[in-house]
């Protein structure tokens, strides 16, 4: 079991920042799970002490925190290696190890197919944790659903029913995380991938807000966010980014992404003559509130009208009523129910149309 393996590598329930070299512990190896790589040619080690040489050519992506590499011996996994500036700073390296330890302790997340969640740590020759292995995710980012032409191009044959199912999958994923007190901090659509089966995968999981592994540990925070998908109180009070995000803030951001999936990329605060979405969001003027006299961008009125009234009302309660009153923002569970009902409405409509087109088939079913 990986859990017992991790315990054998920990000091006071944490991965050691620096430790004396000792015989390699037994446990899962590269061939069972994955293999890592670095921003340069390097040799890395799995928890069993087995080495793997990786080339700079294995690099797939890099960001502010580290580098992501493909695994030549197992195409289903990737490895993320911290940048040197993190590994050479004892405080940052300790924080990284503690966060990783907390993430690995959440078994349900580690097993979830919709998460690119850390699976095991990887080490350097001095037995210092330098990164982790995670499942490889495939698909397009959610931005591919933000325009009908993109949907047609990347997801041939898809209609509104397929797109709404993706939205429901996203809601269920975020809701599952919330039950484990894991909160998504950054709702940038680039952090969510969808494949041609409609499967959603959340990537960049180490940017999530993670509960401490033990009662004595504080919540692990991150300041990552994308302005146009962020709750207004955070935009107006940047100091709040130094505190724990709240479920109400997650509800608000999630609802914005879902709205944009359903509305082919229309931001809920987009308005005729408005500037960029983040600036529109700061005004608090949502076109869904007709009393404000704010008009939707030209050509969008017909699109908004296709939403069921109850789902439309959900978004009004979120973006209008809940704008300055986080405690009044509806629950994620309500959004789940609304999307399920919407999907059922579309299914019934599709079946009705099919019977109308093929009355002979309908009569055969009755017999």
PDB file of N, CA, C and O in Angstrom, residues 20-74:
ATOM      1  N   UNK A  20      19.615  11.937   5.655  1.00  0.00           N
ATOM      2  CA  UNK A  20      20.789  11.143   5.328  1.00  0.00           C
ATOM      3  C   UNK A  20      20.385  10.016   4.388  1.00  0.00           C
ATOM      4  O   UNK A  20      19.289   9.484   4.461  1.00  0.00           O
ATOM      5  N   UNK A  21      21.309   9.664   3.518  1.00  0.00           N
ATOM      6  CA  UNK A  21      21.014   8.591   2.594  1.00  0.00           C
ATOM      7  C   UNK A  21      20.893   7.284   3.370  1.00  0.00           C
ATOM      8  O   UNK A  21      21.654   6.986   4.267  1.00  0.00           O
ATOM      9  N   UNK A  22      19.903   6.490   3.008  1.00  0.00           N
ATOM     10  CA  UNK A  22      19.659   5.226   3.690  1.00  0.00           C
ATOM     11  C   UNK A  22      19.163   4.220   2.659  1.00  0.00           C
ATOM     12  O   UNK A  22      18.803   4.587   1.537  1.00  0.00           O
ATOM     13  N   UNK A  23      19.124   2.961   3.003  1.00  0.00           N
ATOM     14  CA  UNK A  23      18.645   1.961   2.043  1.00  0.00           C
ATOM     15  C   UNK A  23      17.264   2.332   1.519  1.00  0.00           C
ATOM     16  O   UNK A  23      16.408   2.817   2.268  1.00  0.00           O
ATOM     17  N   UNK A  24      17.059   2.111   0.235  1.00  0.00           N
ATOM     18  CA  UNK A  24      15.782   2.484  -0.383  1.00  0.00           C
ATOM     19  C   UNK A  24      14.653   1.664   0.210  1.00  0.00           C
ATOM     20  O   UNK A  24      14.778   0.460   0.416  1.00  0.00           O
ATOM     21  N   UNK A  25      13.508   2.294   0.518  1.00  0.00           N
ATOM     22  CA  UNK A  25      12.347   1.564   1.031  1.00  0.00           C
ATOM     23  C   UNK A  25      11.723   0.741  -0.081  1.00  0.00           C
ATOM     24  O   UNK A  25      11.885   1.034  -1.253  1.00  0.00           O
ATOM     25  N   UNK A  26      10.993  -0.283   0.285  1.00  0.00           N
ATOM     26  CA  UNK A  26      10.300  -1.093  -0.713  1.00  0.00           C
ATOM     27  C   UNK A  26       8.956  -0.445  -1.022  1.00  0.00           C
ATOM     28  O   UNK A  26       8.409   0.303  -0.242  1.00  0.00           O
ATOM     29  N   UNK A  27       8.416  -0.764  -2.195  1.00  0.00           N
ATOM     30  CA  UNK A  27       7.117  -0.203  -2.545  1.00  0.00           C
ATOM     31  C   UNK A  27       6.945  -0.126  -4.039  1.00  0.00           C
ATOM     32  O   UNK A  27       7.706  -0.699  -4.810  1.00  0.00           O
ATOM     33  N   UNK A  28       5.924   0.598  -4.469  1.00  0.00           N
ATOM     34  CA  UNK A  28       5.619   0.706  -5.893  1.00  0.00           C
ATOM     35  C   UNK A  28       6.787   1.312  -6.636  1.00  0.00           C
ATOM     36  O   UNK A  28       7.416   2.259  -6.191  1.00  0.00           O
ATOM     37  N   UNK A  29       7.080   0.780  -7.800  1.00  0.00           N
ATOM     38  CA  UNK A  29       8.188   1.262  -8.605  1.00  0.00           C
ATOM     39  C   UNK A  29       7.716   1.921  -9.877  1.00  0.00           C
ATOM     40  O   UNK A  29       6.521   2.045 -10.122  1.00  0.00           O
ATOM     41  N   UNK A  30       8.674   2.323 -10.700  1.00  0.00           N
ATOM     42  CA  UNK A  30       8.358   3.042 -11.931  1.00  0.00           C
ATOM     43  C   UNK A  30       7.461   2.225 -12.846  1.00  0.00           C
ATOM     44  O   UNK A  30       6.541   2.756 -13.460  1.00  0.00           O
ATOM     45  N   UNK A  31       7.743   0.941 -12.972  1.00  0.00           N
ATOM     46  CA  UNK A  31       6.991   0.147 -13.927  1.00  0.00           C
ATOM     47  C   UNK A  31       5.551  -0.043 -13.498  1.00  0.00           C
ATOM     48  O   UNK A  31       4.687  -0.308 -14.319  1.00  0.00           O
ATOM     49  N   UNK A  32       5.275   0.107 -12.198  1.00  0.00           N
ATOM     50  CA  UNK A  32       3.907  -0.016 -11.710  1.00  0.00           C
ATOM     51  C   UNK A  32       3.123   1.273 -11.911  1.00  0.00           C
ATOM     52  O   UNK A  32       1.915   1.273 -12.025  1.00  0.00           O
ATOM     53  N   UNK A  33       3.835   2.394 -11.876  1.00  0.00           N
ATOM     54  CA  UNK A  33       3.115   3.655 -11.772  1.00  0.00           C
ATOM     55  C   UNK A  33       3.567   4.670 -12.793  1.00  0.00           C
ATOM     56  O   UNK A  33       2.871   4.968 -13.739  1.00  0.00           O
ATOM     57  N   UNK A  34       4.739   5.209 -12.663  1.00  0.00           N
ATOM     58  CA  UNK A  34       5.127   6.313 -13.515  1.00  0.00           C
ATOM     59  C   UNK A  34       6.602   6.592 -13.374  1.00  0.00           C
ATOM     60  O   UNK A  34       7.294   6.003 -12.572  1.00  0.00           O
ATOM     61  N   UNK A  35       7.076   7.554 -14.165  1.00  0.00           N
ATOM     62  CA  UNK A  35       8.470   7.959 -14.096  1.00  0.00           C
ATOM     63  C   UNK A  35       8.587   9.450 -14.349  1.00  0.00           C
ATOM     64  O   UNK A  35       7.873   9.983 -15.162  1.00  0.00           O
ATOM     65  N   UNK A  36       9.485  10.174 -13.635  1.00  0.00           N
ATOM     66  CA  UNK A  36       9.559  11.615 -13.753  1.00  0.00           C
ATOM     67  C   UNK A  36      10.666  12.134 -14.661  1.00  0.00           C
ATOM     68  O   UNK A  36      11.501  11.400 -15.136  1.00  0.00           O
ATOM     69  N   UNK A  37      10.654  13.436 -14.860  1.00  0.00           N
ATOM     70  CA  UNK A  37      11.643  14.082 -15.703  1.00  0.00           C
ATOM     71  C   UNK A  37      11.891  15.483 -15.177  1.00  0.00           C
ATOM     72  O   UNK A  37      11.159  15.968 -14.339  1.00  0.00           O
ATOM     73  N   UNK A  38      12.908  16.155 -15.692  1.00  0.00           N
ATOM     74  CA  UNK A  38      13.236  17.474 -15.184  1.00  0.00           C
ATOM     75  C   UNK A  38      13.448  18.494 -16.264  1.00  0.00           C
ATOM     76  O   UNK A  38      13.406  18.194 -17.444  1.00  0.00           O
ATOM     77  N   UNK A  39      13.707  19.750 -15.841  1.00  0.00           N
ATOM     78  CA  UNK A  39      13.914  20.827 -16.805  1.00  0.00           C
ATOM     79  C   UNK A  39      15.271  20.702 -17.477  1.00  0.00           C
ATOM     80  O   UNK A  39      15.630  21.496 -18.335  1.00  0.00           O
ATOM     81  N   UNK A  40      16.024  19.719 -17.085  1.00  0.00           N
ATOM     82  CA  UNK A  40      17.307  19.400 -17.690  1.00  0.00           C
ATOM     83  C   UNK A  40      17.484  17.892 -17.589  1.00  0.00           C
ATOM     84  O   UNK A  40      16.690  17.213 -16.947  1.00  0.00           O
ATOM     85  N   UNK A  41      18.478  17.359 -18.243  1.00  0.00           N
ATOM     86  CA  UNK A  41      18.753  15.928 -18.098  1.00  0.00           C
ATOM     87  C   UNK A  41      19.060  15.646 -16.621  1.00  0.00           C
ATOM     88  O   UNK A  41      19.875  16.327 -16.004  1.00  0.00           O
ATOM     89  N   UNK A  42      18.379  14.676 -16.072  1.00  0.00           N
ATOM     90  CA  UNK A  42      18.599  14.355 -14.656  1.00  0.00           C
ATOM     91  C   UNK A  42      18.165  12.932 -14.376  1.00  0.00           C
ATOM     92  O   UNK A  42      17.457  12.324 -15.175  1.00  0.00           O
ATOM     93  N   UNK A  43      18.599  12.443 -13.228  1.00  0.00           N
ATOM     94  CA  UNK A  43      18.159  11.137 -12.766  1.00  0.00           C
ATOM     95  C   UNK A  43      17.309  11.339 -11.524  1.00  0.00           C
ATOM     96  O   UNK A  43      17.708  12.049 -10.596  1.00  0.00           O
ATOM     97  N   UNK A  44      16.143  10.745 -11.532  1.00  0.00           N
ATOM     98  CA  UNK A  44      15.234  10.862 -10.392  1.00  0.00           C
ATOM     99  C   UNK A  44      14.941   9.465  -9.865  1.00  0.00           C
ATOM    100  O   UNK A  44      15.230   8.455 -10.530  1.00  0.00           O
ATOM    101  N   UNK A  45      14.321   9.410  -8.677  1.00  0.00           N
ATOM    102  CA  UNK A  45      14.132   8.131  -8.002  1.00  0.00           C
ATOM    103  C   UNK A  45      12.695   8.005  -7.503  1.00  0.00           C
ATOM    104  O   UNK A  45      12.091   8.975  -7.044  1.00  0.00           O
ATOM    105  N   UNK A  46      12.183   6.781  -7.602  1.00  0.00           N
ATOM    106  CA  UNK A  46      10.850   6.510  -7.074  1.00  0.00           C
ATOM    107  C   UNK A  46      10.967   6.162  -5.589  1.00  0.00           C
ATOM    108  O   UNK A  46      12.079   6.091  -5.047  1.00  0.00           O
ATOM    109  N   UNK A  47       9.845   5.957  -4.873  1.00  0.00           N
ATOM    110  CA  UNK A  47       9.930   5.661  -3.435  1.00  0.00           C
ATOM    111  C   UNK A  47      10.703   4.397  -3.101  1.00  0.00           C
ATOM    112  O   UNK A  47      11.187   4.251  -1.976  1.00  0.00           O
ATOM    113  N   UNK A  48      10.840   3.476  -4.063  1.00  0.00           N
ATOM    114  CA  UNK A  48      11.609   2.256  -3.817  1.00  0.00           C
ATOM    115  C   UNK A  48      13.093   2.463  -4.061  1.00  0.00           C
ATOM    116  O   UNK A  48      13.884   1.545  -3.890  1.00  0.00           O
ATOM    117  N   UNK A  49      13.474   3.680  -4.483  1.00  0.00           N
ATOM    118  CA  UNK A  49      14.873   3.978  -4.729  1.00  0.00           C
ATOM    119  C   UNK A  49      15.352   3.616  -6.129  1.00  0.00           C
ATOM    120  O   UNK A  49      16.540   3.692  -6.418  1.00  0.00           O
ATOM    121  N   UNK A  50      14.406   3.255  -7.005  1.00  0.00           N
ATOM    122  CA  UNK A  50      14.790   2.886  -8.368  1.00  0.00           C
ATOM    123  C   UNK A  50      15.010   4.155  -9.197  1.00  0.00           C
ATOM    124  O   UNK A  50      14.154   5.048  -9.234  1.00  0.00           O
ATOM    125  N   UNK A  51      16.146   4.238  -9.902  1.00  0.00           N
ATOM    126  CA  UNK A  51      16.450   5.441 -10.672  1.00  0.00           C
ATOM    127  C   UNK A  51      15.798   5.423 -12.050  1.00  0.00           C
ATOM    128  O   UNK A  51      15.467   4.374 -12.597  1.00  0.00           O
ATOM    129  N   UNK A  52      15.621   6.615 -12.584  1.00  0.00           N
ATOM    130  CA  UNK A  52      15.146   6.760 -13.948  1.00  0.00           C
ATOM    131  C   UNK A  52      15.798   7.994 -14.545  1.00  0.00           C
ATOM    132  O   UNK A  52      15.699   9.086 -13.984  1.00  0.00           O
ATOM    133  N   UNK A  53      16.484   7.802 -15.664  1.00  0.00           N
ATOM    134  CA  UNK A  53      17.131   8.921 -16.349  1.00  0.00           C
ATOM    135  C   UNK A  53      16.131   9.570 -17.290  1.00  0.00           C
ATOM    136  O   UNK A  53      15.469   8.892 -18.070  1.00  0.00           O
ATOM    137  N   UNK A  54      16.011  10.883 -17.199  1.00  0.00           N
ATOM    138  CA  UNK A  54      15.079  11.632 -18.031  1.00  0.00           C
ATOM    139  C   UNK A  54      15.803  12.707 -18.822  1.00  0.00           C
ATOM    140  O   UNK A  54      16.800  13.259 -18.363  1.00  0.00           O
ATOM    141  N   UNK A  55      15.265  12.979 -19.980  1.00  0.00           N
ATOM    142  CA  UNK A  55      15.896  13.928 -20.879  1.00  0.00           C
ATOM    143  C   UNK A  55      15.124  15.251 -20.905  1.00  0.00           C
ATOM    144  O   UNK A  55      13.927  15.288 -20.658  1.00  0.00           O
ATOM    145  N   UNK A  56      15.818  16.292 -21.237  1.00  0.00           N
ATOM    146  CA  UNK A  56      15.182  17.591 -21.367  1.00  0.00           C
ATOM    147  C   UNK A  56      14.093  17.565 -22.436  1.00  0.00           C
ATOM    148  O   UNK A  56      13.100  18.288 -22.352  1.00  0.00           O
ATOM    149  N   UNK A  57      14.248  16.691 -23.401  1.00  0.00           N
ATOM    150  CA  UNK A  57      13.261  16.577 -24.473  1.00  0.00           C
ATOM    151  C   UNK A  57      11.924  16.016 -23.996  1.00  0.00           C
ATOM    152  O   UNK A  57      10.926  16.062 -24.727  1.00  0.00           O
ATOM    153  N   UNK A  58      11.878  15.498 -22.763  1.00  0.00           N
ATOM    154  CA  UNK A  58      10.634  14.967 -22.207  1.00  0.00           C
ATOM    155  C   UNK A  58       9.715  16.061 -21.675  1.00  0.00           C
ATOM    156  O   UNK A  58       8.580  15.782 -21.305  1.00  0.00           O
ATOM    157  N   UNK A  59      10.186  17.286 -21.608  1.00  0.00           N
ATOM    158  CA  UNK A  59       9.388  18.384 -21.056  1.00  0.00           C
ATOM    159  C   UNK A  59       8.165  18.636 -21.933  1.00  0.00           C
ATOM    160  O   UNK A  59       8.272  18.792 -23.138  1.00  0.00           O
ATOM    161  N   UNK A  60       6.993  18.680 -21.296  1.00  0.00           N
ATOM    162  CA  UNK A  60       5.749  18.975 -22.001  1.00  0.00           C
ATOM    163  C   UNK A  60       5.249  20.386 -21.719  1.00  0.00           C
ATOM    164  O   UNK A  60       4.634  21.014 -22.582  1.00  0.00           O
ATOM    165  N   UNK A  61       5.471  20.872 -20.509  1.00  0.00           N
ATOM    166  CA  UNK A  61       4.974  22.192 -20.129  1.00  0.00           C
ATOM    167  C   UNK A  61       5.759  22.699 -18.932  1.00  0.00           C
ATOM    168  O   UNK A  61       6.410  21.929 -18.221  1.00  0.00           O
ATOM    169  N   UNK A  62       5.679  24.004 -18.710  1.00  0.00           N
ATOM    170  CA  UNK A  62       6.290  24.584 -17.513  1.00  0.00           C
ATOM    171  C   UNK A  62       5.498  25.823 -17.111  1.00  0.00           C
ATOM    172  O   UNK A  62       4.843  26.458 -17.932  1.00  0.00           O
ATOM    173  N   UNK A  63       5.533  26.107 -15.835  1.00  0.00           N
ATOM    174  CA  UNK A  63       4.811  27.254 -15.311  1.00  0.00           C
ATOM    175  C   UNK A  63       5.582  27.901 -14.189  1.00  0.00           C
ATOM    176  O   UNK A  63       6.793  27.707 -14.051  1.00  0.00           O
ATOM    177  N   UNK A  64       4.864  28.652 -13.363  1.00  0.00           N
ATOM    178  CA  UNK A  64       5.525  29.389 -12.296  1.00  0.00           C
ATOM    179  C   UNK A  64       6.092  28.511 -11.206  1.00  0.00           C
ATOM    180  O   UNK A  64       7.020  28.910 -10.504  1.00  0.00           O
ATOM    181  N   UNK A  65       5.539  27.293 -11.050  1.00  0.00           N
ATOM    182  CA  UNK A  65       5.952  26.447  -9.936  1.00  0.00           C
ATOM    183  C   UNK A  65       6.855  25.292 -10.334  1.00  0.00           C
ATOM    184  O   UNK A  65       7.564  24.747  -9.493  1.00  0.00           O
ATOM    185  N   UNK A  66       6.815  24.893 -11.604  1.00  0.00           N
ATOM    186  CA  UNK A  66       7.622  23.748 -11.973  1.00  0.00           C
ATOM    187  C   UNK A  66       7.471  23.345 -13.424  1.00  0.00           C
ATOM    188  O   UNK A  66       6.902  24.074 -14.234  1.00  0.00           O
ATOM    189  N   UNK A  67       7.998  22.148 -13.720  1.00  0.00           N
ATOM    190  CA  UNK A  67       8.011  21.606 -15.070  1.00  0.00           C
ATOM    191  C   UNK A  67       7.245  20.291 -15.084  1.00  0.00           C
ATOM    192  O   UNK A  67       7.307  19.511 -14.132  1.00  0.00           O
ATOM    193  N   UNK A  68       6.561  20.045 -16.186  1.00  0.00           N
ATOM    194  CA  UNK A  68       5.795  18.805 -16.338  1.00  0.00           C
ATOM    195  C   UNK A  68       6.404  18.004 -17.482  1.00  0.00           C
ATOM    196  O   UNK A  68       6.657  18.543 -18.559  1.00  0.00           O
ATOM    197  N   UNK A  69       6.626  16.713 -17.234  1.00  0.00           N
ATOM    198  CA  UNK A  69       7.281  15.853 -18.206  1.00  0.00           C
ATOM    199  C   UNK A  69       6.481  14.600 -18.501  1.00  0.00           C
ATOM    200  O   UNK A  69       5.768  14.095 -17.634  1.00  0.00           O
ATOM    201  N   UNK A  70       6.626  14.119 -19.706  1.00  0.00           N
ATOM    202  CA  UNK A  70       6.049  12.834 -20.057  1.00  0.00           C
ATOM    203  C   UNK A  70       6.920  11.725 -19.481  1.00  0.00           C
ATOM    204  O   UNK A  70       8.101  11.940 -19.195  1.00  0.00           O
ATOM    205  N   UNK A  71       6.322  10.572 -19.327  1.00  0.00           N
ATOM    206  CA  UNK A  71       7.024   9.425 -18.763  1.00  0.00           C
ATOM    207  C   UNK A  71       7.228   8.383 -19.848  1.00  0.00           C
ATOM    208  O   UNK A  71       6.276   7.731 -20.282  1.00  0.00           O
ATOM    209  N   UNK A  72       8.432   8.214 -20.297  1.00  0.00           N
ATOM    210  CA  UNK A  72       8.693   7.291 -21.418  1.00  0.00           C
ATOM    211  C   UNK A  72       8.244   5.862 -21.154  1.00  0.00           C
ATOM    212  O   UNK A  72       7.870   5.158 -22.082  1.00  0.00           O
ATOM    213  N   UNK A  73       8.263   5.421 -19.911  1.00  0.00           N
ATOM    214  CA  UNK A  73       7.936   4.023 -19.632  1.00  0.00           C
ATOM    215  C   UNK A  73       6.468   3.822 -19.276  1.00  0.00           C
ATOM    216  O   UNK A  73       6.033   2.688 -19.094  1.00  0.00           O
ATOM    217  N   UNK A  74       5.698   4.891 -19.138  1.00  0.00           N
ATOM    218  CA  UNK A  74       4.260   4.762 -18.847  1.00  0.00           C
ATOM    219  C   UNK A  74       3.556   6.013 -19.349  1.00  0.00           C
ATOM    220  O   UNK A  74       3.563   7.049 -18.693  1.00  0.00           O
TER     221      UNK A  74
END
